[in-house]
C-alpha cells in the first residue's frame, strides 16, 4: 500500500507539471473505477438481479382494501382492487384456499381465524404483488343471531319479500314515490333514486323511492346490517334527499299511531348522519334520543344496529367496536314489533327547483341482512 501511494504521488507530480488542469479528472476516474471493482467483487449477484428488476418495475400504484375486515363467521367480505391503467391480469389469494380473478370480488369466510390476503396485479411491464398479513379476522359464529334475511342484490329484480313505496311519503305533490326509481338491474346493487319525473297522480315534480320488508321479517330483538353509499348528483349542494338507511318502524296492533321509529343513518348531508330513537306513548308525550357521526357517505360504509330489549348498539364499519351504545328506559325503545324500511325522500326543507330536473341522486345498497336474537 505504501509503494502504491508513493507511485500515485509521483504520478500526480509528473502529471501536474505537464497538464495541471486535468488533475481532478484523473482522481475522479480512479475513484469511480475503484468503487466499481469493490462492488463487483462484494456483490456479484447484482449483475443477475438488475435485469429482472428492470423488467418488473412499474410506477402504477398497487393496493387493495376490504370491507369489513373483521366479524363473526360466516363473514362476507368485499375486496376492492386498484383502479390502475393497463392491468393485464388479477389474481387474489384469500388465505383460506380460495381465490378469484376479478378486480373487486366478494368472498365469504366460513371458519374462524386470521387470514392473510395476497393480490397479484399484472402490467405490461411486469407483476406487482401486495401481501397483507392477518388482514381478515373472522370470529366464532354468533350463534345467538339467527339470519332471517340476506339480500345481496346480485340478480335482476327486487326480492319478493320487499314492497316498493308507490304513494307519498308525506303530503305534497312534490314528494311522491315512484316504483321505477327502485332499481335492481343485476349489477350487484339496489338503487334508490330521486329524480324529476311526471306521473298522473302527482303531476310533474321530484319523485322519490323506498322499500319496506314484509311483516314476517319484523321483530323486537333484531340486528340489521346494511352496506351502502350515496352517489351524488352534479350539484349536491342543491339536489339533496332525506334518507333513513335503514329505519325500523313500529308495527304492532297493541300501539296506535304514532308509536315511533329508529333511524340508524338519517340526514340530508354527504358528510354526516344521525341515529334517531324517537317514540311517544301519545301525541302529547314525545321523546327523542339522537347521536351524530361525521363520515364521507359517498364512500362505502357498513352499518349494523343491534336491538336487544331496551338496548341499542350501533356499529359503523368496525364490527368489533361499537360507535354508540344506548341503554334507555322502556318509553324510548318499547318492546313492540318493528319492520325494516329503506327510505329516500325530498329533504325536510323542500325539493330542489325544477331547473335541476336533469339531476339524479342515487343511493346504492350493496347488501342487507336481518337477524333475530335468540338468547
Tab-separated table of C-alpha atoms in Angstrom:
chain	number	residue	atom	x	y	z
A	1	UNK	CA	0.000	0.000	0.000
A	2	UNK	CA	2.874	2.406	0.809
A	3	UNK	CA	4.513	1.698	-2.582
A	4	UNK	CA	1.164	2.228	-4.391
A	5	UNK	CA	0.667	5.515	-2.576
A	6	UNK	CA	4.206	6.621	-3.425
A	7	UNK	CA	3.701	5.700	-7.087
A	8	UNK	CA	0.461	7.617	-7.110
A	9	UNK	CA	2.069	10.689	-5.621
A	10	UNK	CA	4.921	10.579	-8.186
A	11	UNK	CA	2.431	10.120	-10.979
A	12	UNK	CA	0.498	13.158	-9.801
A	13	UNK	CA	3.657	15.238	-9.619
A	14	UNK	CA	4.671	14.395	-13.180
A	15	UNK	CA	1.104	14.789	-14.485
A	16	UNK	CA	0.617	18.054	-12.649
A	17	UNK	CA	3.637	19.559	-14.314
A	18	UNK	CA	2.523	18.539	-17.788
A	19	UNK	CA	-1.318	19.093	-17.575
A	20	UNK	CA	-2.325	20.731	-14.274
A	21	UNK	CA	-5.978	21.355	-15.309
A	22	UNK	CA	-6.613	17.574	-15.681
A	23	UNK	CA	-5.644	16.658	-12.119
A	24	UNK	CA	-9.224	16.410	-10.808
A	25	UNK	CA	-10.295	14.234	-13.779
A	26	UNK	CA	-7.661	11.634	-13.002
A	27	UNK	CA	-8.741	11.460	-9.367
A	28	UNK	CA	-12.467	11.157	-10.208
A	29	UNK	CA	-11.935	8.408	-12.773
A	30	UNK	CA	-9.792	6.488	-10.355
A	31	UNK	CA	-12.404	6.736	-7.627
A	32	UNK	CA	-15.182	5.525	-9.906
A	33	UNK	CA	-13.133	2.552	-11.087
A	34	UNK	CA	-12.213	1.663	-7.521
A	35	UNK	CA	-15.869	1.711	-6.353
A	36	UNK	CA	-16.943	-0.361	-9.348
A	37	UNK	CA	-14.312	-3.007	-8.609
A	38	UNK	CA	-15.266	-3.224	-4.939
A	39	UNK	CA	-18.998	-3.522	-5.653
A	40	UNK	CA	-18.388	-6.143	-8.344
A	41	UNK	CA	-16.238	-8.197	-6.005
A	42	UNK	CA	-18.507	-7.993	-2.977
A	43	UNK	CA	-21.906	-8.254	-4.726
A	44	UNK	CA	-21.509	-10.264	-7.937
A	45	UNK	CA	-25.167	-11.303	-7.737
A	46	UNK	CA	-26.328	-7.763	-8.505
A	47	UNK	CA	-25.496	-8.188	-12.173
A	48	UNK	CA	-28.025	-11.043	-12.385
A	49	UNK	CA	-30.736	-9.270	-10.396
A	50	UNK	CA	-30.709	-5.933	-12.147
A	51	UNK	CA	-32.274	-7.065	-15.481
A	52	UNK	CA	-35.230	-8.728	-13.689
A	53	UNK	CA	-35.756	-5.661	-11.525
A	54	UNK	CA	-35.983	-3.523	-14.630
A	55	UNK	CA	-38.402	-5.966	-16.255
A	56	UNK	CA	-40.892	-5.909	-13.363
A	57	UNK	CA	-40.628	-2.236	-12.437
A	58	UNK	CA	-43.783	-0.147	-12.862
A	59	UNK	CA	-44.917	3.154	-11.475
A	60	UNK	CA	-48.569	2.113	-11.203
A	61	UNK	CA	-49.888	2.271	-7.592
A	62	UNK	CA	-50.995	-1.116	-6.300
A	63	UNK	CA	-53.036	-1.584	-3.155
A	64	UNK	CA	-56.374	-3.047	-2.127
A	65	UNK	CA	-58.994	-2.622	0.570
A	66	UNK	CA	-61.730	-4.765	2.079
A	67	UNK	CA	-64.991	-4.247	3.943
A	68	UNK	CA	-65.478	-5.496	6.579
A	69	UNK	CA	-62.113	-6.779	7.762
A	70	UNK	CA	-63.459	-8.438	10.913
A	71	UNK	CA	-66.617	-10.096	12.165
A	72	UNK	CA	-68.202	-13.397	13.057
A	73	UNK	CA	-68.353	-16.328	10.652
A	74	UNK	CA	-69.791	-16.597	8.105
A	75	UNK	CA	-68.204	-13.270	7.123
A	76	UNK	CA	-68.796	-11.920	3.626
A	77	UNK	CA	-66.032	-9.521	2.587
A	78	UNK	CA	-65.993	-7.285	-0.449
A	79	UNK	CA	-62.489	-6.666	-1.791
A	80	UNK	CA	-61.642	-3.634	-3.934
A	81	UNK	CA	-58.544	-3.751	-6.119
A	82	UNK	CA	-56.609	-0.866	-7.665
A	83	UNK	CA	-58.143	1.151	-10.490
A	84	UNK	CA	-54.839	1.439	-12.339
A	85	UNK	CA	-54.440	1.712	-16.096
A	86	UNK	CA	-53.042	-1.085	-18.227
A	87	UNK	CA	-53.883	-4.038	-15.926
A	88	UNK	CA	-53.457	-7.318	-17.785
A	89	UNK	CA	-54.249	-9.828	-15.033
A	90	UNK	CA	-55.633	-10.046	-11.489
A	91	UNK	CA	-55.080	-12.887	-9.051
A	92	UNK	CA	-56.425	-12.971	-5.479
A	93	UNK	CA	-55.469	-15.388	-2.713
A	94	UNK	CA	-57.888	-15.010	0.208
A	95	UNK	CA	-55.772	-17.085	2.573
A	96	UNK	CA	-58.288	-19.897	3.105
A	97	UNK	CA	-57.565	-21.832	-0.055
A	98	UNK	CA	-59.886	-19.797	-2.262
A	99	UNK	CA	-59.077	-17.145	-4.836
A	100	UNK	CA	-60.564	-15.000	-7.582
A	101	UNK	CA	-59.607	-13.418	-10.876
A	102	UNK	CA	-61.729	-10.273	-10.958
A	103	UNK	CA	-60.718	-6.868	-9.629
A	104	UNK	CA	-63.466	-6.372	-6.975
A	105	UNK	CA	-64.552	-9.812	-5.753
A	106	UNK	CA	-66.712	-10.898	-2.821
A	107	UNK	CA	-65.673	-13.792	-0.628
A	108	UNK	CA	-67.280	-15.493	2.369
A	109	UNK	CA	-65.108	-16.849	5.181
A	110	UNK	CA	-66.850	-19.704	6.961
A	111	UNK	CA	-64.204	-20.721	9.517
A	112	UNK	CA	-62.906	-18.555	12.374
A	113	UNK	CA	-59.274	-17.459	12.135
A	114	UNK	CA	-56.814	-14.847	10.919
A	115	UNK	CA	-56.368	-14.735	7.149
A	116	UNK	CA	-53.574	-13.174	5.112
A	117	UNK	CA	-54.595	-11.861	1.698
A	118	UNK	CA	-52.404	-11.605	-1.403
A	119	UNK	CA	-53.136	-9.689	-4.604
A	120	UNK	CA	-51.079	-10.034	-7.786
A	121	UNK	CA	-51.638	-7.417	-10.491
A	122	UNK	CA	-50.118	-7.886	-13.926
A	123	UNK	CA	-48.968	-4.976	-16.073
A	124	UNK	CA	-47.224	-4.982	-19.459
A	125	UNK	CA	-44.031	-4.100	-17.571
A	126	UNK	CA	-44.315	-6.898	-15.020
A	127	UNK	CA	-46.209	-8.140	-11.930
A	128	UNK	CA	-46.828	-6.239	-8.715
A	129	UNK	CA	-47.755	-8.095	-5.501
A	130	UNK	CA	-49.368	-6.854	-2.301
A	131	UNK	CA	-49.480	-9.145	0.731
A	132	UNK	CA	-51.309	-8.195	3.939
A	133	UNK	CA	-50.650	-10.461	6.909
A	134	UNK	CA	-53.607	-11.273	9.161
A	135	UNK	CA	-55.728	-8.778	7.244
A	136	UNK	CA	-59.086	-10.536	7.767
A	137	UNK	CA	-60.131	-11.549	11.283
A	138	UNK	CA	-63.031	-13.986	11.486
A	139	UNK	CA	-64.566	-14.795	14.847
A	140	UNK	CA	-66.648	-17.704	16.006
A	141	UNK	CA	-70.178	-17.792	14.605
A	142	UNK	CA	-72.593	-15.576	16.502
A	143	UNK	CA	-74.935	-18.405	17.404
A	144	UNK	CA	-77.268	-16.020	19.230
A	145	UNK	CA	-78.101	-14.235	15.974
A	146	UNK	CA	-80.237	-16.180	13.517
A	147	UNK	CA	-80.232	-14.772	9.969
A	148	UNK	CA	-83.760	-14.466	8.584
A	149	UNK	CA	-82.967	-12.313	5.537
A	150	UNK	CA	-79.784	-11.931	3.489
A	151	UNK	CA	-80.098	-9.966	0.255
A	152	UNK	CA	-77.035	-9.432	-1.961
A	153	UNK	CA	-78.964	-7.933	-4.941
A	154	UNK	CA	-76.808	-9.837	-7.440
A	155	UNK	CA	-79.728	-10.874	-9.659
A	156	UNK	CA	-82.055	-8.528	-11.558
A	157	UNK	CA	-85.301	-7.711	-9.793
A	158	UNK	CA	-86.259	-6.763	-6.254
A	159	UNK	CA	-86.725	-9.818	-3.965
A	160	UNK	CA	-90.403	-10.606	-3.376
A	161	UNK	CA	-90.231	-10.001	0.384
A	162	UNK	CA	-89.747	-6.271	-0.246
A	163	UNK	CA	-92.603	-3.901	-1.086
A	164	UNK	CA	-91.994	-0.719	-3.078
A	165	UNK	CA	-93.404	2.611	-1.978
A	166	UNK	CA	-95.771	3.926	-4.648
A	167	UNK	CA	-97.635	6.550	-2.636
A	168	UNK	CA	-96.413	9.700	-0.955
A	169	UNK	CA	-94.017	9.766	1.979
A	170	UNK	CA	-95.779	12.864	3.204
A	171	UNK	CA	-98.250	15.464	1.963
A	172	UNK	CA	-97.461	17.363	-1.216
A	173	UNK	CA	-97.280	16.624	-4.915
A	174	UNK	CA	-93.513	17.056	-4.945
A	175	UNK	CA	-92.701	14.151	-2.674
A	176	UNK	CA	-94.413	11.199	-4.296
A	177	UNK	CA	-92.614	7.869	-4.617
A	178	UNK	CA	-92.297	6.097	-7.964
A	179	UNK	CA	-91.769	2.369	-8.300
A	180	UNK	CA	-89.472	2.973	-11.293
A	181	UNK	CA	-86.919	4.658	-9.029
A	182	UNK	CA	-86.332	1.429	-7.084
A	183	UNK	CA	-83.971	-0.477	-9.372
A	184	UNK	CA	-82.145	-3.814	-9.101
A	185	UNK	CA	-80.558	-4.161	-12.555
A	186	UNK	CA	-78.279	-7.082	-11.655
A	187	UNK	CA	-75.090	-5.068	-11.143
A	188	UNK	CA	-74.891	-6.202	-7.501
A	189	UNK	CA	-76.679	-3.199	-6.010
A	190	UNK	CA	-80.102	-1.976	-5.031
A	191	UNK	CA	-80.539	1.574	-6.355
A	192	UNK	CA	-82.851	4.012	-4.575
A	193	UNK	CA	-83.086	7.121	-6.712
A	194	UNK	CA	-84.649	10.559	-6.556
A	195	UNK	CA	-85.382	12.240	-9.888
A	196	UNK	CA	-87.616	14.779	-11.595
A	197	UNK	CA	-90.490	12.923	-13.298
A	198	UNK	CA	-94.118	13.166	-14.327
A	199	UNK	CA	-96.928	10.946	-13.115
A	200	UNK	CA	-100.660	11.469	-13.285
A	201	UNK	CA	-101.302	11.017	-9.588
A	202	UNK	CA	-98.780	13.658	-8.533
A	203	UNK	CA	-98.075	15.617	-11.700
A	204	UNK	CA	-94.634	16.954	-12.504
A	205	UNK	CA	-92.101	17.129	-9.710
A	206	UNK	CA	-89.455	15.298	-7.726
A	207	UNK	CA	-90.212	11.639	-7.192
A	208	UNK	CA	-88.537	9.540	-4.548
A	209	UNK	CA	-88.069	5.874	-3.673
A	210	UNK	CA	-88.276	3.478	-0.778
A	211	UNK	CA	-88.942	-0.132	0.180
A	212	UNK	CA	-90.167	-1.959	3.263
A	213	UNK	CA	-89.714	-5.575	4.214
A	214	UNK	CA	-92.665	-7.909	4.724
A	215	UNK	CA	-94.125	-8.081	8.237
A	216	UNK	CA	-92.935	-11.630	8.900
A	217	UNK	CA	-89.352	-10.379	8.859
A	218	UNK	CA	-90.019	-7.898	11.641
A	219	UNK	CA	-89.266	-8.411	15.298
A	220	UNK	CA	-88.367	-6.813	18.601
A	221	UNK	CA	-84.848	-8.087	19.252
A	222	UNK	CA	-83.116	-7.813	15.888
A	223	UNK	CA	-79.890	-6.800	14.212
A	224	UNK	CA	-79.993	-5.040	10.849
A	225	UNK	CA	-76.755	-4.752	8.863
A	226	UNK	CA	-76.549	-2.787	5.611
A	227	UNK	CA	-73.693	-1.651	3.365
A	228	UNK	CA	-74.358	1.403	1.234
A	229	UNK	CA	-73.007	4.571	-0.319
A	230	UNK	CA	-74.506	7.695	-1.890
A	231	UNK	CA	-73.675	8.664	-5.467
A	232	UNK	CA	-74.354	12.400	-5.513
A	233	UNK	CA	-75.637	14.408	-8.483
A	234	UNK	CA	-73.688	17.147	-10.195
A	235	UNK	CA	-74.879	19.810	-7.749
A	236	UNK	CA	-75.066	18.108	-4.362
A	237	UNK	CA	-75.476	21.464	-2.598
A	238	UNK	CA	-78.974	21.833	-4.089
A	239	UNK	CA	-80.147	18.345	-5.023
A	240	UNK	CA	-80.362	16.551	-1.689
A	241	UNK	CA	-82.608	13.946	-0.165
A	242	UNK	CA	-83.720	12.913	3.302
A	243	UNK	CA	-82.511	9.356	3.843
A	244	UNK	CA	-83.164	6.760	6.516
A	245	UNK	CA	-80.830	3.810	5.927
A	246	UNK	CA	-82.208	1.767	7.429
A	247	UNK	CA	-85.206	2.628	9.568
A	248	UNK	CA	-87.172	0.297	11.849
A	249	UNK	CA	-90.797	1.320	12.035
A	250	UNK	CA	-93.112	0.177	14.806
A	251	UNK	CA	-95.806	-2.157	13.542
A	252	UNK	CA	-97.788	-3.518	16.457
A	253	UNK	CA	-101.588	-3.617	16.847
A	254	UNK	CA	-101.172	-3.020	20.587
A	255	UNK	CA	-99.979	0.508	19.812
A	256	UNK	CA	-101.703	3.305	17.963
A	257	UNK	CA	-100.233	5.765	15.524
A	258	UNK	CA	-97.687	7.246	16.075
A	259	UNK	CA	-95.652	4.683	18.056
A	260	UNK	CA	-92.228	5.751	16.816
A	261	UNK	CA	-89.191	4.619	14.895
A	262	UNK	CA	-85.438	4.007	14.963
A	263	UNK	CA	-83.438	5.729	12.207
A	264	UNK	CA	-79.914	4.402	12.029
A	265	UNK	CA	-78.329	6.753	9.465
A	266	UNK	CA	-80.664	9.631	8.722
A	267	UNK	CA	-79.960	13.011	7.177
A	268	UNK	CA	-79.661	15.135	4.049
A	269	UNK	CA	-75.881	15.576	4.011
A	270	UNK	CA	-72.979	13.755	2.419
A	271	UNK	CA	-70.550	14.277	5.316
A	272	UNK	CA	-72.621	13.210	8.333
A	273	UNK	CA	-75.785	11.488	9.507
A	274	UNK	CA	-77.684	10.802	12.700
A	275	UNK	CA	-79.106	7.910	14.661
A	276	UNK	CA	-82.548	8.881	15.958
A	277	UNK	CA	-84.548	6.919	18.500
A	278	UNK	CA	-87.890	8.632	18.779
A	279	UNK	CA	-91.027	7.293	20.320
A	280	UNK	CA	-94.039	8.542	22.173
A	281	UNK	CA	-96.798	6.830	24.082
A	282	UNK	CA	-99.241	9.541	22.968
A	283	UNK	CA	-99.302	12.620	20.748
A	284	UNK	CA	-98.622	14.787	23.771
A	285	UNK	CA	-95.686	12.765	25.070
A	286	UNK	CA	-92.797	12.833	22.527
A	287	UNK	CA	-89.331	11.582	23.376
A	288	UNK	CA	-86.245	11.522	21.178
A	289	UNK	CA	-82.606	10.498	21.593
A	290	UNK	CA	-80.012	11.194	18.897
A	291	UNK	CA	-76.364	10.633	18.076
A	292	UNK	CA	-74.477	12.175	15.132
A	293	UNK	CA	-71.499	10.860	13.162
A	294	UNK	CA	-69.096	12.586	10.783
A	295	UNK	CA	-68.086	10.489	7.765
A	296	UNK	CA	-67.980	10.590	3.974
A	297	UNK	CA	-71.207	8.971	2.812
A	298	UNK	CA	-70.060	8.918	-0.815
A	299	UNK	CA	-67.761	6.051	0.257
A	300	UNK	CA	-68.926	2.551	1.157
A	301	UNK	CA	-69.882	2.078	4.804
A	302	UNK	CA	-71.301	-0.874	6.708
A	303	UNK	CA	-73.822	-0.116	9.444
A	304	UNK	CA	-75.045	-2.642	11.961
A	305	UNK	CA	-77.582	-1.866	14.650
A	306	UNK	CA	-78.425	-4.438	17.313
A	307	UNK	CA	-81.545	-4.026	19.417
A	308	UNK	CA	-81.984	-6.269	22.449
A	309	UNK	CA	-84.678	-5.255	24.880
A	310	UNK	CA	-84.256	-1.545	25.517
A	311	UNK	CA	-80.580	-1.533	24.475
A	312	UNK	CA	-79.430	-0.267	21.063
A	313	UNK	CA	-75.851	-0.800	19.819
A	314	UNK	CA	-74.566	0.877	16.641
A	315	UNK	CA	-71.519	-0.347	14.695
A	316	UNK	CA	-70.015	1.558	11.741
A	317	UNK	CA	-67.506	-0.363	9.576
A	318	UNK	CA	-65.725	-1.867	12.613
A	319	UNK	CA	-67.973	-4.673	13.813
A	320	UNK	CA	-65.866	-5.253	16.924
A	321	UNK	CA	-66.105	-1.761	18.431
A	322	UNK	CA	-69.462	-0.010	18.909
A	323	UNK	CA	-69.790	3.552	17.667
A	324	UNK	CA	-72.634	4.155	20.128
A	325	UNK	CA	-74.426	2.196	22.841
A	326	UNK	CA	-77.736	3.414	24.258
A	327	UNK	CA	-79.440	1.551	27.077
A	328	UNK	CA	-82.548	3.527	27.914
A	329	UNK	CA	-85.927	3.152	29.567
A	330	UNK	CA	-88.943	1.443	28.062
A	331	UNK	CA	-90.521	4.615	26.742
A	332	UNK	CA	-87.566	5.263	24.384
A	333	UNK	CA	-87.270	1.725	22.996
A	334	UNK	CA	-90.636	-0.014	23.554
A	335	UNK	CA	-90.872	-3.771	23.191
A	336	UNK	CA	-93.021	-3.666	20.053
A	337	UNK	CA	-92.721	-5.380	16.676
A	338	UNK	CA	-90.804	-3.373	14.076
A	339	UNK	CA	-90.290	-3.707	10.328
A	340	UNK	CA	-87.266	-2.543	8.345
A	341	UNK	CA	-87.558	0.291	5.824
A	342	UNK	CA	-85.080	1.864	3.395
A	343	UNK	CA	-86.418	5.347	2.716
A	344	UNK	CA	-85.348	8.090	0.338
A	345	UNK	CA	-87.334	11.325	0.001
A	346	UNK	CA	-87.030	15.055	-0.545
A	347	UNK	CA	-85.356	16.862	2.365
A	348	UNK	CA	-87.408	18.408	5.125
A	349	UNK	CA	-86.822	21.901	3.756
A	350	UNK	CA	-88.237	21.047	0.315
A	351	UNK	CA	-87.375	19.583	-3.066
A	352	UNK	CA	-84.878	21.179	-5.459
A	353	UNK	CA	-86.039	23.746	-8.036
A	354	UNK	CA	-87.408	22.468	-11.336
A	355	UNK	CA	-84.315	23.869	-13.075
A	356	UNK	CA	-82.391	20.891	-11.666
A	357	UNK	CA	-84.669	18.390	-13.395
A	358	UNK	CA	-81.755	16.590	-15.050
A	359	UNK	CA	-80.131	15.706	-11.738
A	360	UNK	CA	-80.434	12.221	-10.219
A	361	UNK	CA	-79.378	11.253	-6.691
A	362	UNK	CA	-78.602	7.550	-6.298
A	363	UNK	CA	-78.371	5.605	-3.027
A	364	UNK	CA	-76.652	2.274	-3.695
A	365	UNK	CA	-77.191	-0.625	-1.288
A	366	UNK	CA	-74.667	-3.437	-1.631
A	367	UNK	CA	-76.371	-5.880	0.726
A	368	UNK	CA	-78.613	-6.053	3.781
A	369	UNK	CA	-79.171	-8.743	6.411
A	370	UNK	CA	-81.746	-9.034	9.176
A	371	UNK	CA	-81.092	-11.296	12.156
A	372	UNK	CA	-83.294	-12.278	15.068
A	373	UNK	CA	-81.824	-12.584	18.549
A	374	UNK	CA	-82.054	-15.918	20.324
A	375	UNK	CA	-80.739	-15.720	23.908
